[in-house]
Short mmCIF file of C-alpha atoms in Angstrom, two decimals:
data_model
loop_
_atom_site.label_atom_id
_atom_site.label_comp_id
_atom_site.label_asym_id
_atom_site.label_seq_id
_atom_site.Cartn_x
_atom_site.Cartn_y
_atom_site.Cartn_z
CA MET A 114 -6.84 -59.59 7.42
CA SER A 115 -6.72 -57.88 4.80
CA LEU A 116 -2.83 -56.60 3.58
CA LYS A 117 -4.26 -55.65 -0.17
CA ASN A 118 -3.56 -52.08 0.96
CA PRO A 119 -0.58 -49.51 0.19
CA TYR A 120 0.81 -49.91 3.50
CA GLY A 121 -0.04 -53.14 4.01
CA ASP A 122 -2.03 -52.21 7.31
CA PHE A 123 -4.43 -54.61 9.36
CA GLU A 124 -8.51 -53.98 8.41
CA ILE A 125 -11.25 -53.53 11.20
CA THR A 126 -14.78 -53.59 9.99
CA GLU A 127 -15.85 -55.53 12.74
CA PRO A 128 -17.90 -53.42 15.82
CA GLN A 129 -16.14 -56.31 18.57
CA ALA A 130 -12.81 -55.64 17.34
CA LEU A 131 -13.18 -52.10 17.22
CA ARG A 132 -14.42 -52.17 19.58
CA ALA A 133 -11.82 -54.90 21.93
CA LEU A 134 -9.33 -51.66 20.59
CA ALA A 135 -10.45 -48.61 21.93
CA HIS A 136 -9.04 -49.86 24.67
CA PRO A 137 -5.61 -47.23 25.69
CA VAL A 138 -3.73 -50.22 26.92
CA ARG A 139 -4.17 -52.33 24.33
CA LEU A 140 -3.53 -49.65 21.66
CA ALA A 141 0.30 -48.84 23.43
CA ILE A 142 0.59 -52.75 23.05
CA LEU A 143 -0.10 -52.30 19.74
CA GLU A 144 1.85 -49.65 18.64
CA HIS A 145 5.08 -51.13 20.83
CA LEU A 146 4.43 -54.04 19.30
CA GLN A 147 3.87 -52.58 15.78
CA ARG A 148 7.32 -50.18 15.71
CA HIS A 149 10.27 -52.11 18.53
CA GLY A 150 9.28 -55.00 16.90
CA PRO A 151 8.62 -58.70 18.74
CA ALA A 152 7.99 -59.44 23.15
CA THR A 153 6.79 -60.44 25.87
CA ALA A 154 3.71 -59.53 28.44
CA THR A 155 7.06 -59.14 30.66
CA GLY A 156 8.81 -56.72 28.53
CA LEU A 157 5.96 -54.34 27.65
CA SER A 158 4.51 -54.33 30.62
CA PRO A 159 6.68 -51.04 31.89
CA HIS A 160 6.08 -49.56 28.19
CA VAL A 161 2.52 -49.45 28.21
CA GLY A 162 1.36 -49.09 32.29
CA ALA A 163 0.09 -52.48 33.33
CA THR A 164 1.05 -55.77 34.85
CA PRO A 165 2.91 -58.34 33.79
CA SER A 166 -0.36 -60.31 33.96
CA VAL A 167 -2.81 -57.72 32.91
CA VAL A 168 -1.26 -57.95 29.39
CA SER A 169 -0.95 -61.01 29.10
CA TRP A 170 -4.72 -61.29 29.28
CA HIS A 171 -4.81 -57.84 26.97
CA LEU A 172 -2.01 -59.84 24.51
CA ARG A 173 -5.26 -63.20 24.07
CA HIS A 174 -7.92 -60.25 22.96
CA LEU A 175 -5.99 -58.98 20.80
CA ALA A 176 -4.87 -62.80 19.66
CA THR A 177 -8.54 -63.08 19.74
CA PHE A 178 -9.23 -61.10 16.25
CA GLY A 179 -5.49 -61.75 14.42
CA LEU A 180 -4.06 -58.41 15.47
CA VAL A 181 -1.09 -60.29 17.31
CA THR A 182 0.33 -63.44 16.64
CA ASP A 183 2.87 -65.33 18.30
CA TRP A 184 6.50 -64.63 17.30
CA ASP A 185 8.48 -68.02 16.63
CA GLY A 186 11.58 -66.15 16.79
CA ALA A 187 12.62 -66.30 20.59
CA THR A 188 15.54 -67.85 21.54
CA SER A 189 13.55 -68.93 24.92
CA LYS A 190 10.43 -70.51 25.47
CA ARG A 191 10.80 -70.39 29.05
CA GLU A 192 7.66 -66.98 28.20
CA ARG A 193 5.60 -66.55 25.27
CA TRP A 194 6.40 -63.35 22.45
CA TRP A 195 4.21 -61.81 20.23
CA GLN A 196 5.19 -60.49 17.26
CA ALA A 197 2.43 -57.54 15.74
CA ALA A 198 -0.29 -59.03 12.87
CA ALA A 199 0.82 -56.18 10.24
CA ARG A 200 2.55 -53.23 11.07
CA GLY A 201 0.29 -51.03 11.14
CA PHE A 202 -3.63 -50.46 11.15
CA ARG A 203 -6.92 -49.45 9.26
CA PHE A 204 -10.39 -49.49 9.88
CA THR A 205 -13.94 -49.39 8.20
CA ALA A 206 -17.10 -48.79 10.28
CA THR A 207 -20.23 -50.19 8.97
CA ASP A 208 -23.47 -48.88 8.12
CA SER A 209 -24.85 -49.99 11.14
CA ALA A 210 -25.08 -48.29 14.61
CA GLU A 211 -23.27 -50.25 16.13
CA GLY A 212 -20.01 -49.93 13.55
CA GLN A 213 -21.18 -46.39 14.14
CA SER A 214 -20.78 -46.90 17.71
CA ALA A 215 -17.76 -48.02 17.39
CA SER A 216 -16.01 -46.72 15.32
CA GLN A 217 -16.66 -43.32 16.89
CA LEU A 218 -14.75 -45.49 20.67
CA LEU A 219 -12.40 -45.83 18.84
CA ARG A 220 -11.95 -42.93 16.53
CA GLY A 221 -11.29 -40.99 20.06
CA GLU A 222 -8.85 -43.33 21.85
CA MET A 223 -7.03 -42.75 19.15
CA PHE A 224 -7.09 -38.81 19.63
CA ALA A 225 -6.32 -38.76 23.24
CA ARG A 226 -3.78 -40.61 22.91
CA ASN A 227 -2.23 -39.26 19.70
CA ALA A 228 -3.37 -35.33 21.16
CA ASP A 229 0.01 -35.02 23.23
CA ALA A 230 2.07 -36.45 20.36
CA PRO A 231 2.86 -32.65 18.98
CA GLN A 232 3.60 -31.33 22.80
CA GLN A 233 6.13 -34.84 22.64
CA TRP A 234 8.47 -34.10 19.24
CA LEU A 235 8.55 -30.51 20.10
CA LEU A 236 10.91 -30.80 24.21
CA ARG A 237 11.92 -34.27 23.34
CA GLU A 238 12.92 -35.38 19.36
CA GLU A 239 13.01 -30.86 18.42
CA PRO A 240 16.60 -30.40 20.46
CA ARG A 241 18.51 -33.56 19.22
CA LEU A 242 17.78 -32.59 15.56
CA ASP A 243 20.89 -30.81 13.04
CA PRO A 244 18.84 -27.52 11.61
CA GLU A 245 18.25 -28.86 7.98
CA TRP A 246 16.09 -31.46 9.76
CA ARG A 247 13.88 -28.61 12.00
CA ALA A 248 13.23 -26.46 8.51
CA LEU A 249 11.83 -29.61 7.48
CA ALA A 250 9.45 -30.39 10.57
CA GLY A 251 5.89 -28.79 10.92
CA MET A 252 2.08 -29.29 10.52
CA ALA A 253 -0.23 -26.96 8.50
CA ASP A 254 -3.39 -26.62 9.00
CA THR A 255 -5.32 -26.57 5.52
CA TRP A 256 -9.26 -25.38 4.50
CA PHE A 257 -10.52 -26.96 1.24
CA VAL A 258 -13.76 -27.77 -0.36
CA ALA A 259 -14.27 -31.69 -2.04
CA THR A 260 -16.83 -34.21 -2.74
CA ALA A 261 -16.57 -37.18 -0.58
CA ASP A 262 -15.70 -38.75 -4.19
CA GLU A 263 -12.89 -36.40 -5.03
CA LEU A 264 -11.76 -37.19 -0.74
CA ARG A 265 -11.32 -40.46 -0.90
CA GLN A 266 -9.76 -40.67 -4.45
CA LEU A 267 -7.08 -37.69 -2.29
CA GLU A 268 -6.37 -39.41 0.20
CA GLU A 269 -5.71 -42.61 -2.54
CA SER A 270 -3.06 -40.76 -4.32
CA ILE A 271 -1.58 -39.56 -0.83
CA GLU A 272 -1.28 -43.67 0.34
CA GLU A 273 0.20 -44.07 -2.90
CA LEU A 274 2.90 -41.02 -2.77
CA ILE A 275 4.59 -42.42 0.27
CA ALA A 276 3.97 -46.47 0.38
CA PRO A 277 7.41 -47.50 -1.46
CA TYR A 278 8.44 -45.40 2.58
CA VAL A 279 6.53 -46.65 4.83
CA ARG A 280 7.12 -50.23 3.81
CA ARG A 281 10.53 -49.99 3.50
CA LYS A 282 12.53 -52.14 5.14
CA GLU A 283 14.76 -50.46 8.42
CA GLU A 284 18.00 -52.38 7.76
CA SER A 285 18.10 -51.38 3.96
CA SER A 286 16.56 -48.47 4.68
CA PRO A 287 20.00 -45.18 3.13
CA ASP A 288 20.64 -42.29 6.37
CA GLY A 289 17.71 -41.10 8.24
CA ALA A 290 15.56 -39.60 10.65
CA ARG A 291 12.30 -41.99 10.88
CA ILE A 292 9.08 -40.07 10.32
CA ARG A 293 5.41 -40.04 11.79
CA MET A 294 2.88 -38.18 9.73
CA LEU A 295 0.14 -37.59 11.60
CA ARG A 296 -2.96 -36.74 8.99
CA TYR A 297 -6.27 -35.73 9.96
CA LEU A 298 -8.86 -35.66 7.69
CA LEU A 299 -11.61 -33.49 9.20
CA PRO A 300 -14.54 -32.95 7.08
CA GLU A 301 -17.82 -30.33 8.35
CA ALA A 302 -21.77 -31.08 7.58
CA GLY A 303 -22.14 -27.58 7.11
CA GLU A 304 -24.47 -25.33 8.78
CA ASP A 305 -27.58 -26.52 6.75
CA ALA A 306 -26.37 -30.25 7.40
CA PRO A 307 -29.62 -31.66 10.81
CA ALA A 308 -28.64 -31.11 14.18
CA GLU A 309 -28.15 -33.66 16.49
CA ALA A 310 -30.03 -34.71 19.73
CA GLY A 311 -28.36 -32.02 21.78
CA ASP A 312 -26.91 -29.84 19.99
CA ASP A 313 -29.93 -27.19 19.78
CA PRO A 314 -27.50 -24.03 20.60
CA ALA A 315 -30.57 -22.05 22.51
CA ALA A 316 -30.46 -25.00 24.46
CA SER A 317 -26.76 -23.60 25.32
#
């Protein structure tokens, strides 16, 4: 595990770990632990849509790759308590076919999990905000041209800029709203890029 990135995120590179996380229940478990803190399988069960025994199995699987660990702060030892190894995670695929396939699988699961997030915010959170916060909320859909190195530098600059806010402990934070930033970087291959098998326009 490496926590050297600006956010202190857990970094994943092994294809097996990427595949292990590419599961809706495991993603839900990890997200809940990261956002709400330590919990037992029983406590997680109603939030992730699985029985305590199934949640317990998924927790042990996540622990195999170091994504969750035992939490020793519980006052009761009757149930096993778990915590996220870090407050977030990120992943980088290896150049192997296995790594690329596993990365695509996890990306697809994460895209699907977050696809409804803006609409849910609009229905549940936006009506509760005062006018100042409503004016600050929103989205951007921006097109620009950059090289791979320029995009890498831009992403690093964005992370360095907001890292102090990401790593700020909530108990010492000033009064304010919790902010969720969904940031998609979607490079396009271009019209002259070679087509993948099965992508022949004439076939449609």
